XYZ file of C-alpha atoms in Angstrom:
371
model
C 0.000 0.000 0.000
C 1.347 3.460 -0.795
C 2.251 5.576 2.158
C -0.281 8.290 2.983
C 0.830 11.811 2.198
C 0.033 13.287 5.589
C 2.073 16.074 7.150
C 2.172 15.920 10.924
C 1.033 19.107 12.635
C 2.967 18.113 15.746
C 5.467 15.503 16.817
C 3.936 12.040 17.328
C 4.262 10.233 20.607
C 4.943 6.497 20.664
C 1.258 5.505 20.669
C 0.418 7.822 17.781
C 3.322 6.460 15.768
C 2.168 2.852 16.322
C -1.392 3.793 15.411
C -0.126 5.391 12.201
C 1.670 2.172 11.303
C -1.392 0.095 12.159
C -3.528 2.089 9.700
C -1.840 0.242 6.834
C -4.115 -2.790 6.771
C -2.258 -4.572 4.029
C 0.589 -5.005 6.515
C 3.244 -3.207 4.551
C 4.888 0.242 4.895
C 7.826 0.852 2.598
C 9.667 4.084 3.321
C 13.045 5.552 4.237
C 14.149 6.493 7.723
C 14.343 10.202 6.826
C 10.804 10.223 5.389
C 9.431 8.365 8.395
C 11.253 10.714 10.784
C 9.706 13.703 9.012
C 6.284 12.023 9.167
C 6.551 11.457 12.920
C 8.339 14.757 13.620
C 11.194 12.850 15.287
C 14.971 13.005 15.091
C 16.560 10.072 13.283
C 18.239 8.830 16.460
C 14.911 8.583 18.279
C 13.281 6.848 15.307
C 16.002 4.209 15.151
C 15.718 3.525 18.884
C 11.923 3.221 18.814
C 11.883 0.924 15.754
C 14.438 -1.334 17.420
C 12.356 -1.385 20.622
C 9.114 -2.170 18.749
C 10.756 -4.948 16.776
C 12.186 -6.421 19.965
C 8.757 -6.166 21.659
C 7.132 -7.910 18.706
C 4.870 -5.002 17.815
C 6.201 -4.627 14.271
C 8.469 -6.409 11.835
C 11.262 -4.793 9.878
C 12.771 -5.826 6.548
C 15.180 -4.204 4.127
C 13.794 -2.642 0.970
C 15.507 -1.418 -2.140
C 17.773 1.660 -2.420
C 18.123 2.347 1.284
C 14.447 1.883 2.145
C 12.896 -0.327 4.824
C 9.673 -2.305 4.992
C 7.699 -2.133 8.250
C 4.620 -4.196 9.041
C 2.487 -4.367 12.204
C 2.095 -7.819 13.722
C -1.575 -7.179 14.492
C -4.425 -5.848 12.449
C -4.909 -2.126 12.373
C -8.244 -2.265 14.196
C -6.909 -4.418 17.080
C -3.852 -2.220 17.479
C -5.915 0.984 17.517
C -8.389 -0.441 20.053
C -5.579 -1.624 22.308
C -3.703 1.696 22.206
C -6.814 3.813 22.781
C -7.944 1.578 25.625
C -4.484 1.690 27.121
C -4.477 5.481 26.994
C -7.903 5.728 28.673
C -6.942 3.197 31.345
C -3.845 5.188 32.222
C -5.867 8.400 32.451
C -8.546 6.771 34.644
C -6.182 4.868 36.921
C -3.677 7.595 37.503
C -5.047 11.092 36.859
C -2.302 12.648 38.941
C 0.350 11.197 36.647
C -1.238 12.961 33.668
C -0.713 16.335 35.254
C 1.916 18.436 33.648
C 5.006 19.207 35.716
C 4.656 22.254 37.907
C 6.579 25.321 36.941
C 9.319 26.605 39.208
C 8.353 29.753 41.108
C 11.695 31.328 40.327
C 11.278 30.398 36.668
C 7.824 31.977 36.529
C 9.024 35.169 38.220
C 12.042 35.378 35.948
C 9.901 34.790 32.868
C 7.480 37.535 33.961
C 10.348 39.956 34.496
C 11.755 39.116 31.080
C 8.342 39.630 29.480
C 7.944 43.015 31.183
C 11.450 43.987 30.114
C 10.756 42.931 26.539
C 7.485 44.872 26.493
C 9.185 47.960 27.889
C 12.006 47.777 25.360
C 9.462 47.198 22.611
C 7.502 50.311 23.590
C 10.686 52.375 23.786
C 11.879 51.076 20.430
C 8.540 51.737 18.736
C 8.369 55.330 19.968
C 12.040 55.986 19.266
C 12.053 54.579 15.745
C 8.722 56.167 14.836
C 9.753 59.634 16.048
C 13.174 59.483 14.448
C 11.760 58.264 11.132
C 9.031 60.919 11.208
C 11.628 63.647 11.784
C 12.847 63.162 8.203
C 9.423 63.902 6.715
C 9.161 67.269 4.988
C 5.367 67.181 5.107
C 2.825 65.760 7.536
C 1.968 62.963 5.119
C 5.623 62.022 4.642
C 6.184 62.057 8.400
C 3.232 59.695 8.949
C 4.429 57.305 6.248
C 7.980 57.262 7.569
C 6.704 56.724 11.108
C 4.631 53.772 9.868
C 7.696 52.261 8.223
C 9.644 52.698 11.442
C 6.900 50.980 13.451
C 6.718 48.079 10.994
C 10.477 47.570 11.048
C 10.596 47.565 14.837
C 7.645 45.160 15.119
C 9.387 42.777 12.735
C 12.572 43.012 14.792
C 10.579 42.048 17.909
C 8.442 39.220 16.521
C 10.706 37.489 14.001
C 13.003 35.742 16.546
C 10.075 33.840 18.072
C 8.750 33.024 14.599
C 12.150 31.731 13.540
C 12.415 29.449 16.571
C 8.920 28.035 16.037
C 9.656 27.325 12.379
C 12.918 25.653 13.351
C 11.127 23.371 15.826
C 8.649 22.440 13.084
C 11.615 21.524 10.867
C 10.789 24.222 8.334
C 14.473 24.906 7.786
C 14.144 27.151 4.728
C 11.385 29.236 6.302
C 13.388 29.564 9.519
C 16.497 30.615 7.586
C 14.465 33.193 5.652
C 13.000 34.490 8.914
C 16.391 34.979 10.527
C 17.735 36.608 7.358
C 14.874 39.109 7.362
C 15.451 39.671 11.079
C 19.100 40.573 10.482
C 18.033 43.085 7.831
C 15.400 44.763 10.004
C 17.775 44.618 12.984
C 20.279 46.650 10.978
C 17.630 49.241 10.124
C 16.486 49.349 13.739
C 20.041 49.841 14.953
C 20.606 52.684 12.496
C 17.424 54.451 13.572
C 18.124 53.923 17.272
C 21.716 55.104 16.924
C 20.540 58.202 15.088
C 17.971 58.971 17.774
C 20.421 58.369 20.624
C 23.241 60.304 18.971
C 21.004 63.268 18.182
C 19.603 63.624 21.680
C 22.820 62.797 23.511
C 24.789 65.038 21.153
C 22.471 67.976 21.823
C 22.708 67.410 25.574
C 26.506 67.155 25.452
C 26.713 70.307 23.321
C 24.567 72.179 25.842
C 26.733 70.993 28.729
C 29.875 71.894 26.770
C 28.598 75.443 26.303
C 27.853 75.818 30.004
C 31.187 74.276 30.985
C 32.987 76.652 28.614
C 31.190 79.676 30.047
C 32.076 78.579 33.583
C 35.717 78.069 32.615
C 35.924 81.520 30.995
C 34.229 83.141 33.988
C 36.564 81.403 36.446
C 39.590 82.435 34.386
C 38.393 86.051 34.247
C 37.829 86.088 38.002
C 41.404 84.930 38.583
C 42.731 87.652 36.273
C 40.696 90.359 38.016
C 41.729 89.177 41.464
C 45.388 89.165 40.461
C 45.130 92.684 39.052
C 43.163 93.858 42.088
C 45.828 92.528 44.435
C 48.497 94.593 42.649
C 46.650 97.866 43.374
C 47.647 99.221 46.779
C 45.687 102.489 46.615
C 43.042 102.563 49.340
C 41.654 106.122 48.969
C 38.471 106.785 47.088
C 38.414 108.663 43.811
C 36.504 111.529 45.427
C 39.038 111.882 48.234
C 41.904 111.966 45.775
C 40.031 114.587 43.709
C 39.802 116.830 46.777
C 43.545 116.493 47.386
C 44.195 117.199 43.718
C 42.235 120.460 43.873
C 44.307 121.503 46.871
C 47.595 120.676 45.144
C 46.903 122.550 41.910
C 47.761 126.057 43.287
C 51.327 124.857 43.995
C 51.839 124.427 40.253
C 49.974 127.577 39.292
C 53.014 129.304 37.799
C 53.608 126.447 35.338
C 49.978 125.479 34.851
C 49.437 127.157 31.531
C 52.913 126.309 30.291
C 52.432 122.600 30.896
C 48.780 122.460 29.840
C 47.617 121.737 33.355
C 50.696 119.619 34.213
C 50.037 117.358 31.258
C 52.983 118.402 29.046
C 55.918 118.502 31.432
C 59.277 118.827 29.639
C 61.539 120.762 32.055
C 62.928 119.728 35.458
C 61.529 122.806 37.146
C 58.084 122.112 35.772
C 58.368 118.476 36.838
C 59.148 119.504 40.394
C 56.227 121.922 40.472
C 53.809 119.333 39.045
C 55.118 116.331 41.022
C 52.313 116.362 43.593
C 49.650 116.831 40.933
C 51.065 114.007 38.833
C 51.235 111.636 41.811
C 47.638 112.407 42.759
C 46.487 111.903 39.185
C 48.240 108.512 39.072
C 46.654 107.549 42.386
C 43.272 108.682 41.090
C 43.655 106.498 37.973
C 44.623 103.513 40.147
C 41.612 104.099 42.397
C 39.303 104.335 39.377
C 40.725 101.110 37.970
C 40.329 99.471 41.368
C 36.669 100.434 41.499
C 36.129 99.200 37.922
C 37.763 95.878 38.796
C 35.570 95.493 41.868
C 32.444 96.167 39.803
C 33.424 93.741 37.042
C 34.454 91.130 39.595
C 31.048 91.282 41.243
C 29.316 90.979 37.865
C 31.404 87.977 36.776
C 30.931 86.266 40.137
C 27.169 86.776 39.905
C 27.167 85.331 36.380
C 29.208 82.335 37.521
C 26.874 81.706 40.450
C 23.860 81.755 38.110
C 25.346 79.125 35.791
C 24.560 75.424 36.454
C 27.270 73.464 38.225
C 28.612 71.830 35.049
C 32.352 71.353 34.732
C 32.566 68.692 31.978
C 30.651 68.318 28.742
C 30.381 64.519 29.026
C 31.385 63.358 32.520
C 30.296 59.767 31.873
C 32.519 59.285 28.835
C 35.419 61.170 30.392
C 35.270 59.272 33.693
C 34.858 55.901 31.971
C 37.867 56.545 29.739
C 39.970 57.608 32.719
C 38.839 54.557 34.714
C 39.770 52.142 31.922
C 43.185 53.767 31.594
C 43.694 53.565 35.370
C 42.582 49.942 35.689
C 44.774 48.853 32.784
C 47.765 50.822 34.099
C 47.872 52.800 30.873
C 47.757 49.759 28.582
C 44.386 50.853 27.243
C 43.870 54.572 26.931
C 40.551 55.151 25.154
C 39.408 58.629 24.299
C 36.100 59.944 25.659
C 34.821 59.915 22.077
C 35.364 56.137 21.938
C 33.295 55.667 25.087
C 30.596 57.937 23.655
C 30.391 55.789 20.506
C 30.178 52.617 22.591
C 27.408 54.184 24.674
C 25.428 55.130 21.585
C 25.792 51.580 20.260
C 24.611 50.082 23.555
C 21.603 52.374 23.806
C 20.691 51.539 20.228
C 21.188 47.795 20.674
C 19.064 47.256 23.784
C 15.626 48.067 22.262
C 16.552 45.894 19.286
C 17.023 42.897 21.598
C 13.403 42.971 22.784
C 12.504 40.113 20.434
C 15.298 37.877 21.715
C 14.410 38.665 25.327
C 10.760 37.822 24.657
C 11.835 34.562 23.021
C 13.851 33.654 26.133
C 10.870 34.484 28.347
C 8.572 32.201 26.333
C 11.122 29.387 26.438
C 11.496 29.769 30.199
C 7.727 29.867 30.749
C 7.123 26.503 29.076
C 6.401 23.576 31.335
C 9.135 20.957 31.552
């Protein structure tokens, strides 16, 4: 009798396999081991073991066929075999209902699976929003933004669902379909990574640029404060400008006889004129120093107020800088990465995590299955 062209929807157990063999009432099944393994949904090693056990138990007979094929025949009629197997199954269920219960899941396994599912859902939501917003940002019109956002959502959904689909197809021995699924997943994973890296780099880059601006302003303000303090310390004049002006008015009559000649003691060319204008010149120099001192004090207060109003930011990217310094310290200088290298690695990690939601969900489903 020709073998029935039936594709198993699930893997046969031992009883189902024997019942399938018993359906061939003419007592003859000629097939190859690979075809029979595909029919039962079994590995070849399991099929060989079960055939040997059935032959030894006298349930079937085995003979060699042509061109690597075998001939199997049940030792009982198909009806008797089916009745016996069905009755045996019902007797086991009635006599021992507790043994038919599926193994209990581990509490830790259930909790871990739930946490993985929640993590996968969270990463999926983050990835969907991130990819949709970044894709929509390239749209020049509202319609283009909506279309690009839809493409981003579709790509991210494929990246999440295809790993589980690929595993299921692999278990069903659909090798070509599973290979195609994983190939598509690699393609959409690449697109997802590009979108996520663009989103992360844009937002992190803007934040780092803002911090760099603030850090630069603080550095300039601190440097200016040091310059003003140094210049202020070099000025020893303690009198006010008004007090020096009063003294200057009192000293001008002493140089009255050379006042017009020297343009108010401003064009002194002779020793006699210099002696007459010495007090006036000293007071004018002191007045200029006092005015500069007051200007420095005013500017110093303004710069200090500006510095106090700025956020306490000293580095543009403290995470990247500290991580690079830590790696160099731990490796004793063997590895000396630049902060830019750490920033690139961070962008890659932030982009990769939402893309792994599908794999994390696949692990959660595998862990949640009963043993």
